[in-house]
Tab-separated table of C-alpha atoms in Angstrom:
chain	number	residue	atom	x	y	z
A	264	UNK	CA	7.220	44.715	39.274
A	265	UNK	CA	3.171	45.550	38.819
A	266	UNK	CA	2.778	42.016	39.785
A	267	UNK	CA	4.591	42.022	42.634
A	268	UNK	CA	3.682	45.545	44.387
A	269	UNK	CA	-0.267	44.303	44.409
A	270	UNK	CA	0.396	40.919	46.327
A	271	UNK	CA	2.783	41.890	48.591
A	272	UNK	CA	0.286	44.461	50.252
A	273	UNK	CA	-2.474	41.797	49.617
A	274	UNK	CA	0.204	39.463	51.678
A	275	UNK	CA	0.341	42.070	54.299
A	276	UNK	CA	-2.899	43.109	54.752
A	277	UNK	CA	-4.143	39.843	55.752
A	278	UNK	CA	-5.997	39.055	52.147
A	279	UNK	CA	-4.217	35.501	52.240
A	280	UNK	CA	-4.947	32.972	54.001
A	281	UNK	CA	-2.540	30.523	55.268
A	282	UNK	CA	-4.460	27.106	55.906
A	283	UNK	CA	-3.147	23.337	55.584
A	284	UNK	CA	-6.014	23.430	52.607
A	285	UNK	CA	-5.733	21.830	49.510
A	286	UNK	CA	-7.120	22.770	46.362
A	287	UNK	CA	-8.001	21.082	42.822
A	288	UNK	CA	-6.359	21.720	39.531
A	289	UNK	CA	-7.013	20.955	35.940
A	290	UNK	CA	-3.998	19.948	33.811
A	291	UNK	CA	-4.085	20.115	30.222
A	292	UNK	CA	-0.917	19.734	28.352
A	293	UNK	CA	-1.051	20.567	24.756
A	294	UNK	CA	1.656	20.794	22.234
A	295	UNK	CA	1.518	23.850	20.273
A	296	UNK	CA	2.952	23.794	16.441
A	297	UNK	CA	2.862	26.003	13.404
A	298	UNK	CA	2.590	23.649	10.550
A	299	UNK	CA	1.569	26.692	8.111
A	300	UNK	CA	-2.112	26.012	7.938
A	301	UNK	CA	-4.525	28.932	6.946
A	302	UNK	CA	-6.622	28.399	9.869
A	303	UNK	CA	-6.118	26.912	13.304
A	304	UNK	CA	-6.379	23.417	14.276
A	305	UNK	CA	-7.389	21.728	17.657
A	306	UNK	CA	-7.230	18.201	18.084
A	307	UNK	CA	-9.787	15.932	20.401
A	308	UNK	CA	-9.977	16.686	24.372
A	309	UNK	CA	-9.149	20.500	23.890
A	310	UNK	CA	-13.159	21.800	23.735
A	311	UNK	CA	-12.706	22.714	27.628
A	312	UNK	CA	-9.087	24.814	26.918
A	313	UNK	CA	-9.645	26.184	23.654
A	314	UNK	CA	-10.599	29.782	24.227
A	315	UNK	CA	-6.900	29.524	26.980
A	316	UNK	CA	-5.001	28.600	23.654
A	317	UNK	CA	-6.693	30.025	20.169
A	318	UNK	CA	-4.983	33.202	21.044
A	319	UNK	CA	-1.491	32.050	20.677
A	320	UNK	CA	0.519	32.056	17.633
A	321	UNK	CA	0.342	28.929	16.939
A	322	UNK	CA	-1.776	27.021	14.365
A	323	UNK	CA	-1.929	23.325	15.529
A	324	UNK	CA	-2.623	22.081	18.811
A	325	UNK	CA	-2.518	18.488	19.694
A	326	UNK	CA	-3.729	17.326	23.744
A	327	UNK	CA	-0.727	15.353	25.242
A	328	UNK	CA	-2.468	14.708	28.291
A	329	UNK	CA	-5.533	16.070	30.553
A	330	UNK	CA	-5.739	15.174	34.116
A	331	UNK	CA	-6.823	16.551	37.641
A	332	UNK	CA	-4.725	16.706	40.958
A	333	UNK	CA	-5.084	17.533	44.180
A	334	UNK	CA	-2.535	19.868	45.163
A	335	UNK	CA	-1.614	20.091	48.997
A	336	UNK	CA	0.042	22.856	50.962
A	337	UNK	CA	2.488	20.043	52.675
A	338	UNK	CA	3.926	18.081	49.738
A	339	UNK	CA	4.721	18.605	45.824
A	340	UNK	CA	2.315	16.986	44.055
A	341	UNK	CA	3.737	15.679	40.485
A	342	UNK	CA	2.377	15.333	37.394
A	343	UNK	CA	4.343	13.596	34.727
A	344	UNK	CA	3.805	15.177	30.903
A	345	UNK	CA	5.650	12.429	29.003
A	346	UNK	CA	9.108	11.603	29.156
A	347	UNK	CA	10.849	14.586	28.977
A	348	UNK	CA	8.506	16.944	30.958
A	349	UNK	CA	6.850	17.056	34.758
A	350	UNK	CA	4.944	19.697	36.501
A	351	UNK	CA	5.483	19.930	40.142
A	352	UNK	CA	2.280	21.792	42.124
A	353	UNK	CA	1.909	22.789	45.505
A	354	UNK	CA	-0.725	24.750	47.078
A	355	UNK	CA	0.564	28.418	49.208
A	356	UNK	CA	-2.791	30.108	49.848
A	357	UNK	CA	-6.094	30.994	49.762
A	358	UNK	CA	-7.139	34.657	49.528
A	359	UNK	CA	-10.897	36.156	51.060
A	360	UNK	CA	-11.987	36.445	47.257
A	361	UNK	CA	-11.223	33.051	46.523
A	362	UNK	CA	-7.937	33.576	44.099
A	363	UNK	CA	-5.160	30.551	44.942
A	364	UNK	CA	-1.663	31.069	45.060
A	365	UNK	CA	0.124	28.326	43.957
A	366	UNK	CA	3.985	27.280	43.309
A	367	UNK	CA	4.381	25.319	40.055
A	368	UNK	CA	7.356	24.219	38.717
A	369	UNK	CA	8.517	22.255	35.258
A	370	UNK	CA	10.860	19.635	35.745
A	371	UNK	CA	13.456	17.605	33.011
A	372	UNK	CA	13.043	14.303	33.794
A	373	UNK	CA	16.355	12.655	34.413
A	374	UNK	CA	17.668	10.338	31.675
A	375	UNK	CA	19.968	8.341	34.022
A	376	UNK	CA	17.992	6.615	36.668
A	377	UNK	CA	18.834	7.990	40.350
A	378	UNK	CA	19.780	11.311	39.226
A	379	UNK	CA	18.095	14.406	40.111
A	380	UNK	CA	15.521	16.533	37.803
A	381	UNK	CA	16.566	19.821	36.325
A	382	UNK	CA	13.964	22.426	36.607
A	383	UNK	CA	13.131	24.020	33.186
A	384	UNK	CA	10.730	26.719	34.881
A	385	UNK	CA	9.747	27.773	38.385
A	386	UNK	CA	6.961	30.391	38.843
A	387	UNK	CA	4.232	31.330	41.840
A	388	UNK	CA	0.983	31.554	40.003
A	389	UNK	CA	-2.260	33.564	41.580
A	390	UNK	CA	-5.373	31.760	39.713
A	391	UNK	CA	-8.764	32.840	39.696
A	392	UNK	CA	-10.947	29.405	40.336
A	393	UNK	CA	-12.670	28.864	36.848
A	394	UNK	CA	-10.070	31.049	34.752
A	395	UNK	CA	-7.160	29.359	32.773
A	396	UNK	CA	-3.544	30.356	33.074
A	397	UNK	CA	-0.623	29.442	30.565
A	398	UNK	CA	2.565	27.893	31.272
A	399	UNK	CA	4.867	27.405	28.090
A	400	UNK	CA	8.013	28.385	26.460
A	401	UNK	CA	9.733	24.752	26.362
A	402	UNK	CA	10.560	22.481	23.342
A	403	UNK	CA	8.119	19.125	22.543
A	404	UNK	CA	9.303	17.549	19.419
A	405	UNK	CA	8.722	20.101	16.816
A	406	UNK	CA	6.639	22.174	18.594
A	407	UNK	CA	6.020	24.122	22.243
A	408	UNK	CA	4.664	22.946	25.134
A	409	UNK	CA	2.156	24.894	26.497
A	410	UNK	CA	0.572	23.767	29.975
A	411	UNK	CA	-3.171	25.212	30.571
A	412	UNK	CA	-4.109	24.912	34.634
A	413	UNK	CA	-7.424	25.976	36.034
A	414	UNK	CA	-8.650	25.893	39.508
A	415	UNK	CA	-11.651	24.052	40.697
A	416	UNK	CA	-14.146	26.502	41.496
């Protein structure tokens, strides 16, 4: 509810704006384990995401895949993880200060062709450009999945 109360007056006081814009994101998926070492372990590609992820309790962390999309206030724009996972991205708004609002959305990819995806998690993230923020919470093999997203600044 804190969350909520602060960008709903933003929302009506005219701190968003609405604009056909579209805005660049950073994808880095990384799959999070605890394999019981005694310190933490990041594997190649993660340099740019490690402060986003050192934090969590986790104490290896593999990249799955790194990649940067345009995201577009008139279409999903989809990102596939691997075979199990996509991340569906579209951009909502741009407020004065520069923060983006942004729907995202993890998808199961279907396992019969034709058939539709079920989404795992849906979520409106507000993003500072420059700062990371966290999406996780879903099974990868024996670990988590853990999707870090930055805006362009």
């Amino acid at each position: 509810m804190r969350l909520v109360s602060p960008l709903l007056f933003l929302a009506a006081a005219g701190g968003w704006a609405q604009s056909a814009d579209e805005v660049s994101i950073s994808v880095v998926a990384v799959q999070a384990r605890n394999e019981g070492g005694a310190t933490k372990t990041f594997g190649p590609g993660l340099e740019d995401v490690k402060t986003a992820i050192e934090g969590l309790d986790f104490d290896s962390f593999t990249k799955v895949k790194g990649v940067t999309v345009t995201a577009k206030s008139d279409e999903d724009t989809r990102v596939a993880i691997n075979d199990t996972y996509a991340l569906v991205l579209k951009y909502v708004s741009r407020a004065k200060d520069g923060r983006v609002k942004v729907e995202a959305r993890i998808e199961l990819v279907p396992k019969k062709a034709g058939a539709a995806p079920v989404t795992a998690l849906r979520t409106e993230l507000t993003m500072a450009p420059g700062k990371h923020v966290n999406l996780g919470g879903l099974r990868l093999d024996e670990g988590e999945l853990i999707l870090v997203l930055r805006v362009a600044r």
